Amino acid sequence: FDGWLETLLQSRFPAHELVIRNLGFSGDELTLRLRSEGFGSPDDHLSTHKADVVFAFFGFNESFAGPQGLEKFKKDLEATAQGMLGKQYNGKSPPRIVLFSPIAQEDLKDPNFSDGVENNKNIGLYAEAMAEVAKKLGVPFVDLFTASRELYAGAPRPLTINGIHLTERGNELLARAIDGALFPDEPGAKREPQALEKLRSAVLDKCFYWYQRYRVVDGYNV
């Protein structure tokens, strides 16, 4: 909805003609992804779009299973990642995979929301589990749990609307953290704010049409 991560990637690699598609639905888990009948499997869509690189963001919904769900989560994550690594979605080579931990819950200091202490205990465990699996498989891992906590601590105003869903500013800061984590030794292209905003407007326009096509509200009748 805010387009910041894609904007930064496109601005970093303007000559690559990157094709970026968000294949996730809200609430997706490794082994539970609710779709309309006939929608197609994740592998189907990754093949359709000839994926070279897969950014896999999981762990938040699964974290509600608590410590007792950790072993299942690690097995499911390893199986999912190995399954993708065993495919050639682009028709010539296995995909490069990056695993991303869930973000932390922000304490809004608002009586309408929990302070996130208990949730963050579990999210932290699942972030550590993701790091273990990534190391075992030899794939990159980005710790958004720690990154988001640092961002919350330094922000003059809340970066989420409810503790877990980021504001536009929150998405911008997290996208910049991701960009820095993925390319720590490579400075990005010079990014003038006006040029970046113009690029982001194009990204958002594309995202609007992609969202309407891929995540049709009434998929059964379309």
CSV table of C-alpha atoms in Angstrom, one decimal:
chain,number,residue,atom,x,y,z
A,1,PHE,CA,0.0,0.0,0.0
A,2,ASP,CA,2.9,2.4,0.4
A,3,GLY,CA,5.4,1.1,-2.2
A,4,TRP,CA,8.5,2.0,-0.3
A,5,LEU,CA,10.5,-1.3,-0.6
A,6,GLU,CA,9.9,-1.6,-4.3
A,7,THR,CA,10.7,2.0,-4.8
A,8,LEU,CA,14.1,1.7,-3.1
A,9,LEU,CA,14.9,-1.5,-5.1
A,10,GLN,CA,13.9,0.1,-8.4
A,11,SER,CA,16.0,3.2,-7.6
A,12,ARG,CA,19.0,1.1,-6.7
A,13,PHE,CA,18.9,-1.0,-9.9
A,14,PRO,CA,17.4,1.3,-12.6
A,15,ALA,CA,19.0,-0.6,-15.4
A,16,HIS,CA,17.8,-4.1,-14.3
A,17,GLU,CA,14.1,-3.6,-15.3
A,18,LEU,CA,13.0,-5.5,-12.2
A,19,VAL,CA,9.6,-7.1,-12.1
A,20,ILE,CA,8.4,-7.2,-8.5
A,21,ARG,CA,5.1,-8.9,-7.5
A,22,ASN,CA,3.6,-9.2,-4.1
A,23,LEU,CA,2.1,-12.7,-4.0
A,24,GLY,CA,1.1,-12.6,-0.3
A,25,PHE,CA,-2.4,-12.4,1.3
A,26,SER,CA,-3.0,-11.0,4.8
A,27,GLY,CA,-2.8,-13.8,7.3
A,28,ASP,CA,-0.7,-16.2,5.2
A,29,GLU,CA,1.2,-18.8,7.0
A,30,LEU,CA,3.7,-21.4,5.7
A,31,THR,CA,1.1,-24.2,5.5
A,32,LEU,CA,-2.1,-22.2,5.5
A,33,ARG,CA,-2.9,-19.8,2.7
A,34,LEU,CA,-6.6,-19.3,2.1
A,35,ARG,CA,-7.4,-18.8,-1.6
A,36,SER,CA,-10.5,-19.2,-3.8
A,37,GLU,CA,-10.9,-22.6,-5.5
A,38,GLY,CA,-8.8,-22.9,-8.6
A,39,PHE,CA,-6.6,-20.0,-7.6
A,40,GLY,CA,-3.4,-22.0,-8.0
A,41,SER,CA,-0.6,-22.9,-5.7
A,42,PRO,CA,2.3,-20.7,-4.6
A,43,ASP,CA,4.5,-22.7,-6.9
A,44,ASP,CA,2.1,-22.1,-9.8
A,45,HIS,CA,2.3,-18.3,-9.4
A,46,LEU,CA,6.1,-18.2,-8.8
A,47,SER,CA,6.4,-20.2,-12.1
A,48,THR,CA,4.0,-17.9,-13.9
A,49,HIS,CA,6.1,-14.9,-13.0
A,50,LYS,CA,9.4,-16.7,-13.6
A,51,ALA,CA,10.7,-15.8,-10.1
A,52,ASP,CA,14.5,-15.4,-9.9
A,53,VAL,CA,14.4,-14.1,-6.2
A,54,VAL,CA,11.9,-14.9,-3.5
A,55,PHE,CA,11.5,-12.6,-0.4
A,56,ALA,CA,9.7,-14.8,2.2
A,57,PHE,CA,8.1,-13.0,5.0
A,58,PHE,CA,6.6,-15.4,7.6
A,59,GLY,CA,6.5,-16.1,11.3
A,60,PHE,CA,4.0,-13.5,12.7
A,61,ASN,CA,0.8,-15.6,12.6
A,62,GLU,CA,2.7,-18.7,13.4
A,63,SER,CA,4.2,-17.1,16.6
A,64,PHE,CA,0.8,-17.2,18.3
A,65,ALA,CA,1.4,-20.9,18.8
A,66,GLY,CA,4.0,-20.0,21.3
A,67,PRO,CA,7.1,-22.0,22.3
A,68,GLN,CA,5.3,-25.2,21.8
A,69,GLY,CA,4.9,-24.5,18.1
A,70,LEU,CA,8.5,-23.7,17.4
A,71,GLU,CA,9.6,-27.1,16.2
A,72,LYS,CA,6.7,-27.4,13.8
A,73,PHE,CA,7.4,-23.9,12.5
A,74,LYS,CA,11.1,-24.7,11.9
A,75,LYS,CA,10.2,-27.9,10.1
A,76,ASP,CA,7.6,-26.2,8.0
A,77,LEU,CA,9.9,-23.3,7.2
A,78,GLU,CA,12.7,-25.6,6.2
A,79,ALA,CA,10.4,-27.8,4.0
A,80,THR,CA,8.9,-24.7,2.3
A,81,ALA,CA,12.3,-23.2,1.6
A,82,GLN,CA,13.8,-26.5,0.4
A,83,GLY,CA,10.7,-27.0,-1.8
A,84,MET,CA,11.3,-23.6,-3.5
A,85,LEU,CA,15.1,-24.3,-3.8
A,86,GLY,CA,14.2,-27.5,-5.6
A,87,LYS,CA,12.3,-25.7,-8.3
A,88,GLN,CA,13.4,-23.7,-11.4
A,89,TYR,CA,10.6,-21.1,-11.6
A,90,ASN,CA,12.5,-19.1,-14.2
A,91,GLY,CA,13.2,-22.3,-16.3
A,92,LYS,CA,16.9,-22.3,-15.8
A,93,SER,CA,18.0,-22.1,-12.1
A,94,PRO,CA,16.8,-22.4,-8.5
A,95,PRO,CA,15.5,-19.2,-7.0
A,96,ARG,CA,17.6,-17.1,-4.6
A,97,ILE,CA,15.6,-16.9,-1.3
A,98,VAL,CA,15.8,-14.4,1.4
A,99,LEU,CA,14.0,-15.1,4.7
A,100,PHE,CA,12.6,-12.2,6.7
A,101,SER,CA,11.5,-12.3,10.3
A,102,PRO,CA,8.3,-10.7,11.5
A,103,ILE,CA,8.5,-7.2,12.9
A,104,ALA,CA,8.0,-6.6,16.7
A,105,GLN,CA,4.8,-5.3,18.2
A,106,GLU,CA,5.0,-1.6,19.0
A,107,ASP,CA,3.9,-0.4,22.5
A,108,LEU,CA,1.6,2.5,21.7
A,109,LYS,CA,1.0,3.2,25.4
A,110,ASP,CA,-2.7,3.2,24.6
A,111,PRO,CA,-5.2,1.3,26.8
A,112,ASN,CA,-7.0,0.2,23.6
A,113,PHE,CA,-4.0,-2.0,22.6
A,114,SER,CA,-1.8,-4.5,24.5
A,115,ASP,CA,1.8,-3.4,25.2
A,116,GLY,CA,3.2,-6.2,23.1
A,117,VAL,CA,5.4,-7.7,25.8
A,118,GLU,CA,4.0,-11.2,25.6
A,119,ASN,CA,3.6,-11.1,21.8
A,120,ASN,CA,7.2,-10.0,21.5
A,121,LYS,CA,8.5,-12.8,23.6
A,122,ASN,CA,7.0,-15.2,21.0
A,123,ILE,CA,7.9,-13.2,18.0
A,124,GLY,CA,11.5,-13.1,19.2
A,125,LEU,CA,11.6,-16.8,19.5
A,126,TYR,CA,10.3,-17.3,16.0
A,127,ALA,CA,12.8,-14.7,14.6
A,128,GLU,CA,15.6,-16.7,16.2
A,129,ALA,CA,14.2,-19.9,14.7
A,130,MET,CA,14.1,-18.3,11.2
A,131,ALA,CA,17.8,-17.3,11.7
A,132,GLU,CA,18.6,-20.9,12.5
A,133,VAL,CA,16.9,-22.3,9.5
A,134,ALA,CA,18.4,-19.7,7.2
A,135,LYS,CA,21.9,-20.6,8.5
A,136,LYS,CA,21.2,-24.3,8.0
A,137,LEU,CA,20.1,-23.8,4.4
A,138,GLY,CA,22.7,-21.2,3.6
A,139,VAL,CA,20.3,-18.5,2.6
A,140,PRO,CA,20.2,-14.8,3.7
A,141,PHE,CA,18.2,-13.8,6.7
A,142,VAL,CA,17.0,-10.3,7.6
A,143,ASP,CA,16.1,-9.7,11.3
A,144,LEU,CA,13.2,-7.3,11.1
A,145,PHE,CA,12.3,-8.0,14.7
A,146,THR,CA,15.4,-6.3,16.0
A,147,ALA,CA,15.3,-3.6,13.3
A,148,SER,CA,11.7,-2.6,14.1
A,149,ARG,CA,12.3,-2.4,17.8
A,150,GLU,CA,15.2,0.0,17.2
A,151,LEU,CA,13.0,2.0,14.9
A,152,TYR,CA,10.2,2.2,17.4
A,153,ALA,CA,12.6,3.3,20.1
A,154,GLY,CA,13.9,6.2,18.0
A,155,ALA,CA,10.7,7.4,16.5
A,156,PRO,CA,9.1,10.6,17.7
A,157,ARG,CA,5.6,9.3,16.9
A,158,PRO,CA,4.1,5.8,16.5
A,159,LEU,CA,5.2,3.8,13.4
A,160,THR,CA,2.1,1.5,13.5
A,161,ILE,CA,-1.6,2.1,13.6
A,162,ASN,CA,-2.3,-0.7,16.1
A,163,GLY,CA,1.0,-2.0,17.2
A,164,ILE,CA,1.5,-4.4,14.3
A,165,HIS,CA,0.5,-2.7,11.0
A,166,LEU,CA,2.9,-0.1,9.9
A,167,THR,CA,2.0,3.5,9.0
A,168,GLU,CA,3.4,4.9,5.7
A,169,ARG,CA,6.3,6.4,7.6
A,170,GLY,CA,6.8,3.1,9.4
A,171,ASN,CA,6.9,1.3,6.0
A,172,GLU,CA,9.4,3.8,4.7
A,173,LEU,CA,11.8,3.4,7.6
A,174,LEU,CA,11.5,-0.4,7.5
A,175,ALA,CA,12.1,-0.5,3.8
A,176,ARG,CA,15.2,1.6,4.3
A,177,ALA,CA,16.3,-0.9,7.0
A,178,ILE,CA,15.7,-3.8,4.6
A,179,ASP,CA,17.6,-2.0,1.8
A,180,GLY,CA,20.6,-1.5,4.1
A,181,ALA,CA,20.5,-5.1,5.3
A,182,LEU,CA,20.4,-6.5,1.8
A,183,PHE,CA,23.2,-4.3,0.4
A,184,PRO,CA,25.3,-3.3,3.4
A,185,ASP,CA,28.5,-2.6,1.3
A,186,GLU,CA,26.8,-0.9,-1.6
A,187,PRO,CA,25.7,2.7,-1.4
A,188,GLY,CA,22.5,3.3,-3.3
A,189,ALA,CA,22.1,5.5,-6.2
A,190,LYS,CA,21.7,9.2,-5.4
A,191,ARG,CA,18.1,9.5,-4.4
A,192,GLU,CA,16.6,13.0,-4.7
A,193,PRO,CA,13.4,13.1,-2.7
A,194,GLN,CA,11.4,14.5,-5.6
A,195,ALA,CA,12.7,11.8,-8.0
A,196,LEU,CA,12.1,9.1,-5.4
A,197,GLU,CA,8.5,10.3,-4.9
A,198,LYS,CA,7.9,10.3,-8.7
A,199,LEU,CA,9.1,6.8,-8.9
A,200,ARG,CA,7.0,5.8,-5.9
A,201,SER,CA,3.9,7.2,-7.5
A,202,ALA,CA,4.5,4.9,-10.5
A,203,VAL,CA,5.1,1.9,-8.2
A,204,LEU,CA,1.9,2.6,-6.4
A,205,ASP,CA,0.0,2.9,-9.7
A,206,LYS,CA,1.3,-0.5,-10.7
A,207,CYS,CA,0.5,-2.0,-7.3
A,208,PHE,CA,-3.1,-0.8,-7.5
A,209,TYR,CA,-3.7,-2.7,-10.7
A,210,TRP,CA,-1.8,-5.7,-9.6
A,211,TYR,CA,-3.8,-5.8,-6.4
A,212,GLN,CA,-7.1,-5.6,-8.3
A,213,ARG,CA,-6.0,-8.5,-10.6
A,214,TYR,CA,-4.3,-10.8,-8.1
A,215,ARG,CA,-6.3,-10.3,-5.0
A,216,VAL,CA,-9.8,-9.9,-6.4
A,217,VAL,CA,-12.3,-9.5,-3.6
A,218,ASP,CA,-14.9,-11.9,-5.0
A,219,GLY,CA,-12.6,-14.5,-6.6
A,220,TYR,CA,-15.3,-17.1,-6.8
A,221,ASN,CA,-17.4,-15.1,-9.3
A,222,VAL,CA,-14.6,-13.4,-11.3
